[in-house]
XYZ file of C-alpha atoms in Angstrom:
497
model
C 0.000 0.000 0.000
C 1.352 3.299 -0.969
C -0.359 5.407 2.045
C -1.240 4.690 5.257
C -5.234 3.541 5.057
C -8.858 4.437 5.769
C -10.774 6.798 8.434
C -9.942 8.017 11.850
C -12.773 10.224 13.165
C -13.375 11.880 16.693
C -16.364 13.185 17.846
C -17.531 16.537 19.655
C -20.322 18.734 19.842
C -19.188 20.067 16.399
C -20.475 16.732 14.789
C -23.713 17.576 15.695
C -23.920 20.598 14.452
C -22.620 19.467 11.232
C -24.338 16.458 10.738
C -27.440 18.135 11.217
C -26.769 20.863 8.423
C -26.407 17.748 6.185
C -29.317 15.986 6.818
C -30.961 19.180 6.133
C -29.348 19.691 3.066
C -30.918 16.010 2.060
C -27.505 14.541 1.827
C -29.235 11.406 2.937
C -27.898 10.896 6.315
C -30.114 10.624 9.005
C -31.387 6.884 8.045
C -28.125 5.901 8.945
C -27.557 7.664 12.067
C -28.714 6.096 15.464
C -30.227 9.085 17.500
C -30.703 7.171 20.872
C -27.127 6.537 22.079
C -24.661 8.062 24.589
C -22.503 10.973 24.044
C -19.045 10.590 24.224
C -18.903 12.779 27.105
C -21.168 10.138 28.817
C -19.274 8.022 31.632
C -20.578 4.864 29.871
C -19.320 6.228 26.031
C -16.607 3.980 25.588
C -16.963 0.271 24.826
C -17.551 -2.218 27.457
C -15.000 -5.232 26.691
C -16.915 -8.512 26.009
C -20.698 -6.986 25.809
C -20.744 -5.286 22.498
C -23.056 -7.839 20.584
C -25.250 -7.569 23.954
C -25.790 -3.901 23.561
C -27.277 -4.694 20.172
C -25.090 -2.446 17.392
C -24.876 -2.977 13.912
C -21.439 -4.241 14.283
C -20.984 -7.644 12.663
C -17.775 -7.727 11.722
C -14.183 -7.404 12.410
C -11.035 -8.070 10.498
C -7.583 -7.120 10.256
C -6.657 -5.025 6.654
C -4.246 -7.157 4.289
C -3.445 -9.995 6.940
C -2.975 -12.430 4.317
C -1.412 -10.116 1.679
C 2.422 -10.824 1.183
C 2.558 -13.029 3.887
C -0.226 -14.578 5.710
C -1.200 -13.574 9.501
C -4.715 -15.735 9.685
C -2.730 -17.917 12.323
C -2.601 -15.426 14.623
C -5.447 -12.883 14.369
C -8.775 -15.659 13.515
C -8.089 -15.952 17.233
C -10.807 -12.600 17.395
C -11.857 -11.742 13.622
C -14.139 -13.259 11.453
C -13.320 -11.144 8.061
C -9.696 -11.611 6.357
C -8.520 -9.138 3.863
C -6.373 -11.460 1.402
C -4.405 -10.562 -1.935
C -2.539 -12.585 -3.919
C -0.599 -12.433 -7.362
C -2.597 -14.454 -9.041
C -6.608 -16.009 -8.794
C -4.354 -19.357 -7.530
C -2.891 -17.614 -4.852
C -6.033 -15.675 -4.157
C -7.872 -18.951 -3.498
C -5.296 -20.537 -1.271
C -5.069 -17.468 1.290
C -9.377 -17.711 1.192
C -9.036 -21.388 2.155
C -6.725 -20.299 5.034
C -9.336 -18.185 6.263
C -12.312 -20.981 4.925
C -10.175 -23.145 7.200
C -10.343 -21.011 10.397
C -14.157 -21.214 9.688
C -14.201 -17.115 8.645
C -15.227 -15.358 5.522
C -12.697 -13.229 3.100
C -12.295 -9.873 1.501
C -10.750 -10.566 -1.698
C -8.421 -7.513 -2.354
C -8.497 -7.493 -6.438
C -7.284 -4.695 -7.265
C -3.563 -5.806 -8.408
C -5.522 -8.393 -10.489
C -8.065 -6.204 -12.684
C -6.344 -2.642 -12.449
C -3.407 -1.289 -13.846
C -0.462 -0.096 -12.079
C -0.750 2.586 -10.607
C -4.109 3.820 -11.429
C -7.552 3.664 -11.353
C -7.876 1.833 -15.383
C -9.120 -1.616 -15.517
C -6.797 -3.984 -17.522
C -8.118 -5.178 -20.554
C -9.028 -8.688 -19.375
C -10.506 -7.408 -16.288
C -13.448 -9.414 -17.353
C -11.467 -12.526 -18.190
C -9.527 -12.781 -14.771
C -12.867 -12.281 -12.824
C -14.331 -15.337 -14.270
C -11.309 -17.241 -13.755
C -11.291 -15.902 -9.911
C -14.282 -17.036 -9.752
C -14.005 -20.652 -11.700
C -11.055 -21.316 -9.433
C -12.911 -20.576 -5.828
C -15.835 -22.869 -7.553
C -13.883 -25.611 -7.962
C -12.540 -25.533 -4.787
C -15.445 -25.176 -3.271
C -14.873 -21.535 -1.667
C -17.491 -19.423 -2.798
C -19.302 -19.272 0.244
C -16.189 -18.344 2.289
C -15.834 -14.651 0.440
C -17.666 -12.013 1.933
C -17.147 -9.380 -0.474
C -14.347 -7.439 -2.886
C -11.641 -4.608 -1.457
C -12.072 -2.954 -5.311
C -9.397 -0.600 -5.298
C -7.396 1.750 -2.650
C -7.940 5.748 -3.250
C -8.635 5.654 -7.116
C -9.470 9.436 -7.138
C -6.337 10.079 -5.402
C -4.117 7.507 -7.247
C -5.741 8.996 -10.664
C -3.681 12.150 -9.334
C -0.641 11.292 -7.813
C 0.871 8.883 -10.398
C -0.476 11.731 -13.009
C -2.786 9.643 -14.543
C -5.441 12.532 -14.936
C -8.194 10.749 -15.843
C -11.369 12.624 -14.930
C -13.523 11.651 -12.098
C -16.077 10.991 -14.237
C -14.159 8.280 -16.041
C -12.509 7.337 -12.983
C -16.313 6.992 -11.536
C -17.310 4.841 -14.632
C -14.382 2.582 -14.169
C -15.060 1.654 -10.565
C -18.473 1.098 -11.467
C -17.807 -1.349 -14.649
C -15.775 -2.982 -11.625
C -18.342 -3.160 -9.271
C -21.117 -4.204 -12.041
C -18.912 -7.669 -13.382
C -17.987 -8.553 -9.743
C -21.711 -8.594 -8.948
C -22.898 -10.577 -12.117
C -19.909 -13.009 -11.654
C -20.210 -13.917 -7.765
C -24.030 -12.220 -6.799
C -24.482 -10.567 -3.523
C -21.072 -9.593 -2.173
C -19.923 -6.884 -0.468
C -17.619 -4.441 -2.578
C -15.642 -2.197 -0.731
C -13.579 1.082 -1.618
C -11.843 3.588 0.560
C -10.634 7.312 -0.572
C -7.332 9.603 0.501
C -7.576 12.919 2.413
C -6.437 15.590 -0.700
C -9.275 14.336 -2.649
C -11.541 15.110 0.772
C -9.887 18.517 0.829
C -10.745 19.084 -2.871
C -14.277 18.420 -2.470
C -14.700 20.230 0.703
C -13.289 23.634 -0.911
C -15.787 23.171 -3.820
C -14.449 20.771 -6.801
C -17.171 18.172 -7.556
C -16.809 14.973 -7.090
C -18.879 12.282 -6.972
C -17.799 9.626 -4.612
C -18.291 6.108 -4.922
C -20.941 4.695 -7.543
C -24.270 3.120 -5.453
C -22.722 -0.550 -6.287
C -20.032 0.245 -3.550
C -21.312 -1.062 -0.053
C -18.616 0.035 2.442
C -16.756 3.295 2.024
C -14.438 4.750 3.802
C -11.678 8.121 4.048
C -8.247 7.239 4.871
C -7.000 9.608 7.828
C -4.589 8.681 10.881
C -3.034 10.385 13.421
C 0.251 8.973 12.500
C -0.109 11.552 9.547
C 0.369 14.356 11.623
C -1.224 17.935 10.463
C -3.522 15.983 7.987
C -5.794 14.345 10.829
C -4.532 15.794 13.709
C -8.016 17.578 15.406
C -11.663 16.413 15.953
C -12.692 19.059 12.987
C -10.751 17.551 10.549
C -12.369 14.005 11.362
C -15.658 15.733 11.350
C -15.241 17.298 8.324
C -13.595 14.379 5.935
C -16.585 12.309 6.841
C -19.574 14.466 6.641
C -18.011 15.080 3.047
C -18.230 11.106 2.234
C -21.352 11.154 3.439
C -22.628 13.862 1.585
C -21.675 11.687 -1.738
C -23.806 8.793 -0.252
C -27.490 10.490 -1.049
C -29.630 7.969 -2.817
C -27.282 4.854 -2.375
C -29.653 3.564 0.377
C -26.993 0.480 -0.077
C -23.428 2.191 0.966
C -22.509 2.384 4.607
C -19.206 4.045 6.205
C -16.996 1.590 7.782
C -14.308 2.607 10.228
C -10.788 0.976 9.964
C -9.124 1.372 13.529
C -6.123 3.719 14.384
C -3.725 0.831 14.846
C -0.139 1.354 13.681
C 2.694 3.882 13.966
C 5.068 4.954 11.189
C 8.402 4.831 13.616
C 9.710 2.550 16.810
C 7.642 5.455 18.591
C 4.534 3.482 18.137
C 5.900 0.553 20.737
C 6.156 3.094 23.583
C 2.665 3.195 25.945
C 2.479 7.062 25.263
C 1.428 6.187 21.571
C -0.509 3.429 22.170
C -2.014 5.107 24.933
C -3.038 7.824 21.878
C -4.100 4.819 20.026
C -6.528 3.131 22.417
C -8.122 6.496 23.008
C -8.523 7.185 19.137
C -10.118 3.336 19.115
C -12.623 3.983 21.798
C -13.842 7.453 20.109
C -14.120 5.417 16.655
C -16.207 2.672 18.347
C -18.906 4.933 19.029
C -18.525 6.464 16.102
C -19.000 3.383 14.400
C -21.887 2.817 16.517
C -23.204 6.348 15.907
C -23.368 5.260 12.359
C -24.698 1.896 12.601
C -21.474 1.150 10.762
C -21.449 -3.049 9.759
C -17.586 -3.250 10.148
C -14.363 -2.363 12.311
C -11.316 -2.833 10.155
C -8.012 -2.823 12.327
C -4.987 -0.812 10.329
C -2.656 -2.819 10.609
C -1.447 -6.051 12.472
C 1.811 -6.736 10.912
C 4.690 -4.537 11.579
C 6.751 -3.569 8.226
C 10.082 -2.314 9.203
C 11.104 -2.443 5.549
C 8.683 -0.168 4.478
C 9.163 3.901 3.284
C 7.124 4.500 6.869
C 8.769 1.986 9.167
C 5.357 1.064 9.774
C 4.790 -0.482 13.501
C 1.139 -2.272 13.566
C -0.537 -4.098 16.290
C 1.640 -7.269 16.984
C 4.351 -4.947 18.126
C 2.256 -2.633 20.088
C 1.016 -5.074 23.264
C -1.116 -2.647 25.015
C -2.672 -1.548 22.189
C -3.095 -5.474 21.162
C -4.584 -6.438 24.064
C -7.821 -3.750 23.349
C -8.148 -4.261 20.044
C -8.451 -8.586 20.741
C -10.583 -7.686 23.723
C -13.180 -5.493 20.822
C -12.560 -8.092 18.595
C -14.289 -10.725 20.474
C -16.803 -8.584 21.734
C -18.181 -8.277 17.584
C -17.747 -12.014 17.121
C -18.345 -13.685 20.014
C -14.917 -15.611 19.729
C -14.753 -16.423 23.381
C -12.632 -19.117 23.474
C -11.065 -18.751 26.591
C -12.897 -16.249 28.253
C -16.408 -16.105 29.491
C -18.587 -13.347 28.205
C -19.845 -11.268 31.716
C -22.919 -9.495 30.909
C -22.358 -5.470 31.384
C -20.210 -3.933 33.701
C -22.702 -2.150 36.729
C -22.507 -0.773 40.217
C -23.819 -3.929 41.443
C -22.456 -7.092 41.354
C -23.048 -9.505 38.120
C -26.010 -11.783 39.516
C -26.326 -15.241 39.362
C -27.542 -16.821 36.204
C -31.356 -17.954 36.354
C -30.755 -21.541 34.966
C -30.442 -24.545 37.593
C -26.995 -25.038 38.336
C -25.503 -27.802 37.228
C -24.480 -30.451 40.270
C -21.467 -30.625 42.081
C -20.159 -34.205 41.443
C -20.094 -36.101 44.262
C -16.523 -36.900 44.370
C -14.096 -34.106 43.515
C -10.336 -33.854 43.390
C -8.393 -31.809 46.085
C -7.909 -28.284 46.008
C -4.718 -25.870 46.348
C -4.623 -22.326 47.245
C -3.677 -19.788 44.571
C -2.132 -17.101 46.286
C -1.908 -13.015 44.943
C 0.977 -11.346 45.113
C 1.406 -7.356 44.428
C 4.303 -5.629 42.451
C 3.991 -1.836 43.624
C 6.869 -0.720 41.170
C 4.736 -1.546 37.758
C 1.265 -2.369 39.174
C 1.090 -5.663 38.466
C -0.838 -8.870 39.777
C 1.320 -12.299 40.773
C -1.017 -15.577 40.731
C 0.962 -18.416 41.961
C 0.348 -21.828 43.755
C 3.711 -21.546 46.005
C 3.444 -18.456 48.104
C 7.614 -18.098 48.683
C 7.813 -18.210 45.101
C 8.183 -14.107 44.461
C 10.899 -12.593 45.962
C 9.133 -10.509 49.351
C 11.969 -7.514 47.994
C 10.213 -7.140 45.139
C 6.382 -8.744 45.242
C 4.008 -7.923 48.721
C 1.629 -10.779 49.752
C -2.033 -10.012 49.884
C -3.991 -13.114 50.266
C -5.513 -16.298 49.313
C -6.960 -14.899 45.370
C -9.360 -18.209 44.747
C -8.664 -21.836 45.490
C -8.447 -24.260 42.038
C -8.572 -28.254 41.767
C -5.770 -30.591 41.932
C -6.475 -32.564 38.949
C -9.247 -32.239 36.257
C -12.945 -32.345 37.231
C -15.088 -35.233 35.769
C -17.421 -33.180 33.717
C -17.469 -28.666 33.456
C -13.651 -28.677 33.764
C -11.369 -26.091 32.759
C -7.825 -25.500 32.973
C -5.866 -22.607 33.844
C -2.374 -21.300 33.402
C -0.265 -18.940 34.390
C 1.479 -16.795 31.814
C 4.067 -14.307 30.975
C 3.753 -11.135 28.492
C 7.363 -9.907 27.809
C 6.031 -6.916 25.593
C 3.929 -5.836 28.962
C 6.672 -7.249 31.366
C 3.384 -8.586 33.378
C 1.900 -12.240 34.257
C -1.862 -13.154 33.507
C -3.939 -16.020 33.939
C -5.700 -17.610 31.020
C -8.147 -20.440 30.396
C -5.768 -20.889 26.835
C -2.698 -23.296 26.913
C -1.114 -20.742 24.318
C -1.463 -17.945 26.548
C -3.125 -15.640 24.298
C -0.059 -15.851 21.860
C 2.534 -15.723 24.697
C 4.666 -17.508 27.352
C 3.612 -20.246 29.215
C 4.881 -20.649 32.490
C 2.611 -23.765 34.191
C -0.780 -24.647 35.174
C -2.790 -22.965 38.300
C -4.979 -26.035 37.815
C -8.832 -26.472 37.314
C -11.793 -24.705 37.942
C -15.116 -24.957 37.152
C -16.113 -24.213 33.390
C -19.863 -22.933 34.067
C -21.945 -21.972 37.534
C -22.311 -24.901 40.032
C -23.803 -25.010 43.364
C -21.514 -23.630 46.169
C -19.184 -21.750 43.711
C -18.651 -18.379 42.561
C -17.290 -16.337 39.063
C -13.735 -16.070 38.653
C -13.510 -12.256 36.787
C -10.322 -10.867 34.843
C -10.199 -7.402 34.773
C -7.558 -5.320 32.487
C -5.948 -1.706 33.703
C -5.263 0.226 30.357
C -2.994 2.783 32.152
C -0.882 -0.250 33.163
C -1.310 -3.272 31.511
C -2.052 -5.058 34.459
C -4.402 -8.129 34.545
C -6.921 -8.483 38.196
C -7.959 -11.973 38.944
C -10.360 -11.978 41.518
C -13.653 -13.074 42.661
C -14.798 -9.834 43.878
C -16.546 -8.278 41.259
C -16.222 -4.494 43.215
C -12.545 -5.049 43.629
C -11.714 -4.421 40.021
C -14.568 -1.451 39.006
C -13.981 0.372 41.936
C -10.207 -0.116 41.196
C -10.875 1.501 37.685
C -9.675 -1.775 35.523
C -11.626 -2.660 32.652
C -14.137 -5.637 33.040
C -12.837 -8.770 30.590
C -14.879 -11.354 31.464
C -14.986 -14.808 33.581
C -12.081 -17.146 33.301
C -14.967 -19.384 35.074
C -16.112 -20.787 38.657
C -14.378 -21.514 41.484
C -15.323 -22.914 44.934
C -16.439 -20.217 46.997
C -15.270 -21.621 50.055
């Protein structure tokens, strides 16, 4: 990619204002806006980890952008999407990185640009046609249709058009997008085509140069703008302004939605320091509601792979842990992958209460159980879970008590296992229900728990401090809010005595 992708909006009162001039000018807004949720100044604004979904958004998806392009990242971040942006250099290639994400039981966004356009501009090759059918002929006969969600078109054709001095007009740059659009729906039927637009052309617009945005066949849309750009996106007017211009194109294409890709990389080693993540996670909690603002069908995280080779030095998520660690938790809170945490319905004053179902039964003969003692680390804030309480050094860790008690050996039936494990990036332990530790260091079990609520026992929450990086295990539900951590879920039940 040539520029750094997609939108990064913040919200004030100014959005309001402007917004509202829009929908009076009939620029087709309001059916897409959702009038009956929080401000941003609201103590509740920000996202909830884990209870998304339950708060009923439009959000359905969430995917990483070009994790299988060059090299293929599906390994490591199907663990919370369910969309995969994948690109290839030919339709063969193409349909091996969908089966990668076919195989992790998501869909893919086929990026096709490199196979239908011509270098460096926004002109379809001459056997545009011919390579979609083969694209398509290919993921038929390997039986991958139904594991492609939908087409990433082209990146910033208006703005490519320009800046390799193609000069094409927007009209014929319009036409040529559509033509692209129009054969990818007769080939394949009811995808998704997607299409995203840079900043100068924004800035054109805005002062008064017509342009016509992206034809009605385009579904998501989107306008490329980060803070790692500096002046360009740098204030909540500038945010406010880019996108109420996008959607002031979007009159009478009762089909095209904005879609927000998240503020997720840096363009030097700054971006691994907590200051600019820090920056980050606050940009990806103003975009969230946002997004959810304007019922927005997608979050598309910019970028997971780090790129030290490239012009930008560009850092992305895997080398930014705090930042990481949000971005997974929002991940799973769109597609319910919970595989080794427990969603927790919403965070409140009042303690989460006790499912309504009959518990299931204690079995009547259960292993022995082992204290798992909590340690505290006042230099870096952080939370020690172990099962031998001279472990920790007393110079260094405080003791404060007996955290939870965990089986011996594995339950006969609702069992699950925890471990205890080590981030470097973060320089902090954790505990985790996943034997891989959430992608990293395993140092030893803490034994089993209960997997669901049985008689006599009570939820086992992990909480998250963003200012820190610190992980709370505990089975007092105050503890953590009151503390001011974030709210990640149940790692499960535990014995309450």
């Amino acid at each position: 990619m040539k520029r750094t992708k997609f939108v990064v909006l913040a919200f004030s009162a100014l959005a309001v204002v402007l917004l509202s001039q829009n929908c009076q000018k009939g620029f087709g807004i309001a059916s897409r806006l959702s009038t009956s949720l929080p401000s941003l100044n609201s103590p509740n604004s920000s996202y909830n980890a884990l209870t998304i979904s339950q708060n009923g958004t439009s959000l359905k998806y969430f995917g990483f952008f070009a994790d299988a392009m060059t090299n293929s990242y599906i390994s490591e971040t199907s663990a919370v999407a369910n969309i995969h942006f994948v690109q290839g250099s030919n339709v063969s290639d193409v349909a091996a990185k969908v089966k990668l994400a076919a195989n992790a039981n998501d869909l893919a966004v086929i990026m096709v640009q490199p196979l239908i356009f011509t270098w460096q501009s926004a002109r379809l090759s001459a056997d545009y046609k011919t390579t979609i059918q083969q694209l398509y002929q290919t993921l038929l006969n390997q039986q991958l249709l139904g594991s492609v969600l939908g087409f990433y078109v082209i990146d910033e054709p208006y703005w490519e058009n320009v800046s390799f001095n193609v000069n094409d007009s927007n009209q014929q740059v319009y036409n040529n997008l559509q033509l692209a659009a129009q054969e990818l729906n007769s080939v394949f039927g009811n995808k998704i085509i997607i299409a995203t637009e840079a900043t100068p052309t924004m800035d054109k617009f805005i002062a008064g140069n017509p342009w016509p945005g992206f034809p009605p066949e385009y579904n998501w849309v989107a306008v490329n703008c980060y803070l790692a750009q500096g002046p360009t996106c740098d204030t909540n007017e500038k945010f406010i302004n880019y996108t109420s211009a996008l959607f002031s194109t979007m009159t009478n294409k009762p089909n095209q939605n904005l879609i927000f890709t998240l503020d997720n990389y840096w363009n030097s080693d700054a971006g691994k320091t907590a200051t600019i993540q820090q920056q980050l996670i606050q940009r990806t909690q103003l975009q969230y509601n946002l997004a959810v603002q304007y019922n927005s069908p997608a979050l598309i995280s910019f970028i997971y792979q780090s790129i030290p080779s490239s012009s930008d030095n560009l850092v992305g998520l895997m080398d930014m842990p705090l930042l990481k660690h949000e971005i997974f938790d929002l991940a799973r809170s769109i597609t319910q992958k919970f595989s080794n945490l427990t969603p927790t319905p919403t965070a409140t004053a009042t303690p989460v209460p006790t499912p309504a179902s009959t518990p299931t039964p204690v079995p009547t003969t259960t292993p022995a159980t082992q204290n798992n003692y909590r340690f505290f680390k006042a230099v870096n804030g952080e939370h020690f879970i172990t099962l031998n309480r001279t472990e920790p050094p007393p110079s260094t860790y405080t003791y404060e008590f007996i955290a939870y008690v965990s089986f011996v050996s594995q339950l006969s039936t609702n069992s699950a296992q925890i471990f205890r494990c080590y981030s470097a990036g973060l320089s902090m332990h954790f505990v985790s229900r996943d034997p891989a530790c959430e992608g990293t260091a395993q140092e030893g079990s803490l034994g089993f728990i209960y997997a669901t609520q049985t008689t006599n026992s009570t939820a086992l929450y992990r909480f998250f401090n963003l200012q820190t990086g610190d992980h709370l295990i505990t089975t007092n539900y105050s503890e953590g809010i009151n503390a001011g951590y974030t709210l990640e879920g149940t790692l499960g039940f535990v014995p309450t005595n």
